[in-house]
Amino acid sequence: MRKAIDGSRLRSAYVLCFASALFIVSLAGCKSSSGGSEAQSVDLNGAGSTFVYPVMSQWTSAFSGAHSNVRINYQSIGSGGGVQQVKNGTVDFGASDAALNDDQLSGMKPVIQIPESAGPVCITYSLPGLAKPIQLSSDAIAGIFLGKITSWHDPILTKDNPGVALPNTKILVAHRTDGSGTTNAFTTYLSAVSPEWQQKIGQGNSVNWPVGMGGKGSEGVTGQVRQTPEP
């Protein structure tokens, strides 16, 4: 039986699965300088997950506000980029939505992985003319990202949403282009609900998306959705 997933009111976001973000802390230490009788000044540089960037910004701002000698810079570049920078030793910590496996850890200096947040991975759509959020079944979601469902008026979508006047317009898909733990979580979901996706595409931080426009980071994908012409 196909299970339809209910959405929220704001741009109709549909919860598909959960992603957890982790701190990847390098044991090489951080840069500091002595201020004589004053407290040492400390510079912490981090990079990685765009998923965690909003809460990371709040955390770093609050911590620096309470510790005036600590400056924290976090670059929202995607989980893959954050892991690579930790590996290269160019940052003190990284953030990834997918835990590093033994193979990845074997090629790195000693690090500590610390779970630090969790949240839903969502897909969004821009159909402002609708009076209420639509429902998307797992078959519908997989079909859209496989490129098999190309219109909002597809029979699978109309069956999931009886009585809803879906527009007969083309679906424009947006997806991540950078190495992303969010992509890993989403493609893990698609592989679980769609044998065809599992066989043809699989799961991982980066995949060969069958269709769609690419955006870098969560911000890039959000921008693609916002720029999509209204039907």
PDB file of N, CA, C and O in Angstrom, residues 11-48:
ATOM      1  N   ARG A  11       4.975  26.866   1.943  1.00  0.00           N
ATOM      2  CA  ARG A  11       5.532  26.363   0.695  1.00  0.00           C
ATOM      3  C   ARG A  11       5.396  24.852   0.606  1.00  0.00           C
ATOM      4  O   ARG A  11       6.134  24.186  -0.112  1.00  0.00           O
ATOM      5  N   SER A  12       4.478  24.291   1.367  1.00  0.00           N
ATOM      6  CA  SER A  12       4.117  22.885   1.269  1.00  0.00           C
ATOM      7  C   SER A  12       5.314  21.950   1.357  1.00  0.00           C
ATOM      8  O   SER A  12       5.649  21.260   0.402  1.00  0.00           O
ATOM      9  N   ALA A  13       5.971  21.934   2.459  1.00  0.00           N
ATOM     10  CA  ALA A  13       7.133  21.067   2.656  1.00  0.00           C
ATOM     11  C   ALA A  13       6.681  19.702   3.139  1.00  0.00           C
ATOM     12  O   ALA A  13       5.885  19.597   4.060  1.00  0.00           O
ATOM     13  N   TYR A  14       7.201  18.634   2.542  1.00  0.00           N
ATOM     14  CA  TYR A  14       6.797  17.281   2.881  1.00  0.00           C
ATOM     15  C   TYR A  14       7.942  16.533   3.539  1.00  0.00           C
ATOM     16  O   TYR A  14       9.020  16.407   2.981  1.00  0.00           O
ATOM     17  N   VAL A  15       7.698  16.020   4.738  1.00  0.00           N
ATOM     18  CA  VAL A  15       8.728  15.319   5.477  1.00  0.00           C
ATOM     19  C   VAL A  15       8.894  13.918   4.899  1.00  0.00           C
ATOM     20  O   VAL A  15       7.937  13.164   4.807  1.00  0.00           O
ATOM     21  N   LEU A  16      10.127  13.556   4.524  1.00  0.00           N
ATOM     22  CA  LEU A  16      10.380  12.260   3.923  1.00  0.00           C
ATOM     23  C   LEU A  16      11.179  11.343   4.852  1.00  0.00           C
ATOM     24  O   LEU A  16      10.917  10.172   4.958  1.00  0.00           O
ATOM     25  N   CYS A  17      12.206  11.875   5.467  1.00  0.00           N
ATOM     26  CA  CYS A  17      13.063  11.061   6.314  1.00  0.00           C
ATOM     27  C   CYS A  17      13.866  12.007   7.188  1.00  0.00           C
ATOM     28  O   CYS A  17      13.744  13.215   7.067  1.00  0.00           O
ATOM     29  N   PHE A  18      14.667  11.464   8.068  1.00  0.00           N
ATOM     30  CA  PHE A  18      15.419  12.314   8.982  1.00  0.00           C
ATOM     31  C   PHE A  18      16.902  12.283   8.652  1.00  0.00           C
ATOM     32  O   PHE A  18      17.450  11.259   8.288  1.00  0.00           O
ATOM     33  N   ALA A  19      17.525  13.442   8.777  1.00  0.00           N
ATOM     34  CA  ALA A  19      18.968  13.545   8.621  1.00  0.00           C
ATOM     35  C   ALA A  19      19.555  14.028   9.932  1.00  0.00           C
ATOM     36  O   ALA A  19      18.988  14.891  10.581  1.00  0.00           O
ATOM     37  N   SER A  20      20.661  13.469  10.310  1.00  0.00           N
ATOM     38  CA  SER A  20      21.354  13.945  11.506  1.00  0.00           C
ATOM     39  C   SER A  20      22.657  14.587  11.091  1.00  0.00           C
ATOM     40  O   SER A  20      23.305  14.134  10.157  1.00  0.00           O
ATOM     41  N   ALA A  21      23.004  15.667  11.753  1.00  0.00           N
ATOM     42  CA  ALA A  21      24.274  16.322  11.473  1.00  0.00           C
ATOM     43  C   ALA A  21      25.256  16.000  12.587  1.00  0.00           C
ATOM     44  O   ALA A  21      24.883  15.851  13.749  1.00  0.00           O
ATOM     45  N   LEU A  22      26.535  15.871  12.214  1.00  0.00           N
ATOM     46  CA  LEU A  22      27.555  15.551  13.184  1.00  0.00           C
ATOM     47  C   LEU A  22      28.675  16.576  13.103  1.00  0.00           C
ATOM     48  O   LEU A  22      29.020  17.060  12.028  1.00  0.00           O
ATOM     49  N   PHE A  23      29.246  16.899  14.268  1.00  0.00           N
ATOM     50  CA  PHE A  23      30.499  17.625  14.301  1.00  0.00           C
ATOM     51  C   PHE A  23      31.605  16.620  14.020  1.00  0.00           C
ATOM     52  O   PHE A  23      31.643  15.532  14.600  1.00  0.00           O
ATOM     53  N   ILE A  24      32.517  16.969  13.141  1.00  0.00           N
ATOM     54  CA  ILE A  24      33.715  16.168  12.914  1.00  0.00           C
ATOM     55  C   ILE A  24      34.876  17.006  13.413  1.00  0.00           C
ATOM     56  O   ILE A  24      35.302  17.955  12.754  1.00  0.00           O
ATOM     57  N   VAL A  25      35.343  16.712  14.589  1.00  0.00           N
ATOM     58  CA  VAL A  25      36.315  17.568  15.259  1.00  0.00           C
ATOM     59  C   VAL A  25      37.714  17.023  15.065  1.00  0.00           C
ATOM     60  O   VAL A  25      38.005  15.873  15.432  1.00  0.00           O
ATOM     61  N   SER A  26      38.574  17.834  14.480  1.00  0.00           N
ATOM     62  CA  SER A  26      39.969  17.463  14.303  1.00  0.00           C
ATOM     63  C   SER A  26      40.694  17.535  15.633  1.00  0.00           C
ATOM     64  O   SER A  26      40.475  18.449  16.429  1.00  0.00           O
ATOM     65  N   LEU A  27      41.566  16.593  15.890  1.00  0.00           N
ATOM     66  CA  LEU A  27      42.313  16.579  17.138  1.00  0.00           C
ATOM     67  C   LEU A  27      43.612  17.373  17.045  1.00  0.00           C
ATOM     68  O   LEU A  27      44.426  17.362  17.964  1.00  0.00           O
ATOM     69  N   ALA A  28      43.800  18.076  15.922  1.00  0.00           N
ATOM     70  CA  ALA A  28      45.031  18.842  15.734  1.00  0.00           C
ATOM     71  C   ALA A  28      45.027  20.120  16.545  1.00  0.00           C
ATOM     72  O   ALA A  28      46.047  20.772  16.715  1.00  0.00           O
ATOM     73  N   GLY A  29      43.868  20.542  17.047  1.00  0.00           N
ATOM     74  CA  GLY A  29      43.779  21.747  17.873  1.00  0.00           C
ATOM     75  C   GLY A  29      43.369  22.947  17.065  1.00  0.00           C
ATOM     76  O   GLY A  29      43.162  22.881  15.851  1.00  0.00           O
ATOM     77  N   CYS A  30      43.248  24.088  17.735  1.00  0.00           N
ATOM     78  CA  CYS A  30      42.816  25.319  17.091  1.00  0.00           C
ATOM     79  C   CYS A  30      43.874  26.388  17.273  1.00  0.00           C
ATOM     80  O   CYS A  30      44.793  26.249  18.075  1.00  0.00           O
ATOM     81  N   LYS A  31      43.741  27.470  16.517  1.00  0.00           N
ATOM     82  CA  LYS A  31      44.710  28.558  16.577  1.00  0.00           C
ATOM     83  C   LYS A  31      44.354  29.501  17.725  1.00  0.00           C
ATOM     84  O   LYS A  31      43.200  29.862  17.904  1.00  0.00           O
ATOM     85  N   SER A  32      45.360  29.905  18.477  1.00  0.00           N
ATOM     86  CA  SER A  32      45.132  30.862  19.547  1.00  0.00           C
ATOM     87  C   SER A  32      46.349  31.759  19.674  1.00  0.00           C
ATOM     88  O   SER A  32      47.433  31.435  19.203  1.00  0.00           O
ATOM     89  N   SER A  33      46.148  32.881  20.286  1.00  0.00           N
ATOM     90  CA  SER A  33      47.249  33.802  20.523  1.00  0.00           C
ATOM     91  C   SER A  33      47.135  34.352  21.932  1.00  0.00           C
ATOM     92  O   SER A  33      46.039  34.534  22.452  1.00  0.00           O
ATOM     93  N   SER A  34      48.281  34.577  22.550  1.00  0.00           N
ATOM     94  CA  SER A  34      48.292  35.039  23.928  1.00  0.00           C
ATOM     95  C   SER A  34      48.070  36.532  23.983  1.00  0.00           C
ATOM     96  O   SER A  34      48.620  37.288  23.195  1.00  0.00           O
ATOM     97  N   GLY A  35      47.277  36.958  24.913  1.00  0.00           N
ATOM     98  CA  GLY A  35      47.013  38.376  25.080  1.00  0.00           C
ATOM     99  C   GLY A  35      47.581  38.907  26.380  1.00  0.00           C
ATOM    100  O   GLY A  35      47.043  39.831  26.958  1.00  0.00           O
ATOM    101  N   GLY A  36      48.672  38.292  26.852  1.00  0.00           N
ATOM    102  CA  GLY A  36      49.267  38.744  28.110  1.00  0.00           C
ATOM    103  C   GLY A  36      48.350  38.419  29.265  1.00  0.00           C
ATOM    104  O   GLY A  36      47.992  37.276  29.498  1.00  0.00           O
ATOM    105  N   SER A  37      47.952  39.466  30.011  1.00  0.00           N
ATOM    106  CA  SER A  37      47.077  39.259  31.156  1.00  0.00           C
ATOM    107  C   SER A  37      45.639  39.020  30.741  1.00  0.00           C
ATOM    108  O   SER A  37      44.813  38.597  31.532  1.00  0.00           O
ATOM    109  N   GLU A  38      45.330  39.300  29.459  1.00  0.00           N
ATOM    110  CA  GLU A  38      43.969  39.090  28.973  1.00  0.00           C
ATOM    111  C   GLU A  38      43.777  37.621  28.592  1.00  0.00           C
ATOM    112  O   GLU A  38      44.724  36.860  28.431  1.00  0.00           O
ATOM    113  N   ALA A  39      42.527  37.242  28.441  1.00  0.00           N
ATOM    114  CA  ALA A  39      42.229  35.874  28.042  1.00  0.00           C
ATOM    115  C   ALA A  39      42.770  35.620  26.638  1.00  0.00           C
ATOM    116  O   ALA A  39      42.833  36.526  25.808  1.00  0.00           O
ATOM    117  N   GLN A  40      43.196  34.389  26.406  1.00  0.00           N
ATOM    118  CA  GLN A  40      43.687  34.032  25.085  1.00  0.00           C
ATOM    119  C   GLN A  40      42.597  34.239  24.045  1.00  0.00           C
ATOM    120  O   GLN A  40      41.430  33.934  24.273  1.00  0.00           O
ATOM    121  N   SER A  41      42.984  34.748  22.893  1.00  0.00           N
ATOM    122  CA  SER A  41      42.040  34.826  21.780  1.00  0.00           C
ATOM    123  C   SER A  41      42.115  33.527  20.995  1.00  0.00           C
ATOM    124  O   SER A  41      43.197  32.979  20.775  1.00  0.00           O
ATOM    125  N   VAL A  42      40.976  33.022  20.623  1.00  0.00           N
ATOM    126  CA  VAL A  42      40.885  31.731  19.946  1.00  0.00           C
ATOM    127  C   VAL A  42      40.116  31.894  18.650  1.00  0.00           C
ATOM    128  O   VAL A  42      39.043  32.508  18.624  1.00  0.00           O
ATOM    129  N   ASP A  43      40.665  31.352  17.574  1.00  0.00           N
ATOM    130  CA  ASP A  43      39.993  31.337  16.273  1.00  0.00           C
ATOM    131  C   ASP A  43      39.616  29.903  15.940  1.00  0.00           C
ATOM    132  O   ASP A  43      40.487  29.030  15.881  1.00  0.00           O
ATOM    133  N   LEU A  44      38.346  29.659  15.721  1.00  0.00           N
ATOM    134  CA  LEU A  44      37.860  28.342  15.322  1.00  0.00           C
ATOM    135  C   LEU A  44      37.252  28.452  13.929  1.00  0.00           C
ATOM    136  O   LEU A  44      36.363  29.276  13.700  1.00  0.00           O
ATOM    137  N   ASN A  45      37.729  27.623  13.025  1.00  0.00           N
ATOM    138  CA  ASN A  45      37.221  27.615  11.661  1.00  0.00           C
ATOM    139  C   ASN A  45      36.572  26.280  11.357  1.00  0.00           C
ATOM    140  O   ASN A  45      37.149  25.217  11.634  1.00  0.00           O
ATOM    141  N   GLY A  46      35.365  26.337  10.809  1.00  0.00           N
ATOM    142  CA  GLY A  46      34.650  25.121  10.467  1.00  0.00           C
ATOM    143  C   GLY A  46      33.997  25.244   9.112  1.00  0.00           C
ATOM    144  O   GLY A  46      33.865  26.340   8.551  1.00  0.00           O
ATOM    145  N   ALA A  47      33.578  24.120   8.554  1.00  0.00           N
ATOM    146  CA  ALA A  47      32.927  24.114   7.247  1.00  0.00           C
ATOM    147  C   ALA A  47      32.125  22.834   7.097  1.00  0.00           C
ATOM    148  O   ALA A  47      32.389  21.837   7.765  1.00  0.00           O
ATOM    149  N   GLY A  48      31.128  22.880   6.213  1.00  0.00           N
ATOM    150  CA  GLY A  48      30.384  21.661   5.925  1.00  0.00           C
ATOM    151  C   GLY A  48      28.912  21.882   5.658  1.00  0.00           C
ATOM    152  O   GLY A  48      28.526  22.809   4.937  1.00  0.00           O
TER     153      GLY A  48
END
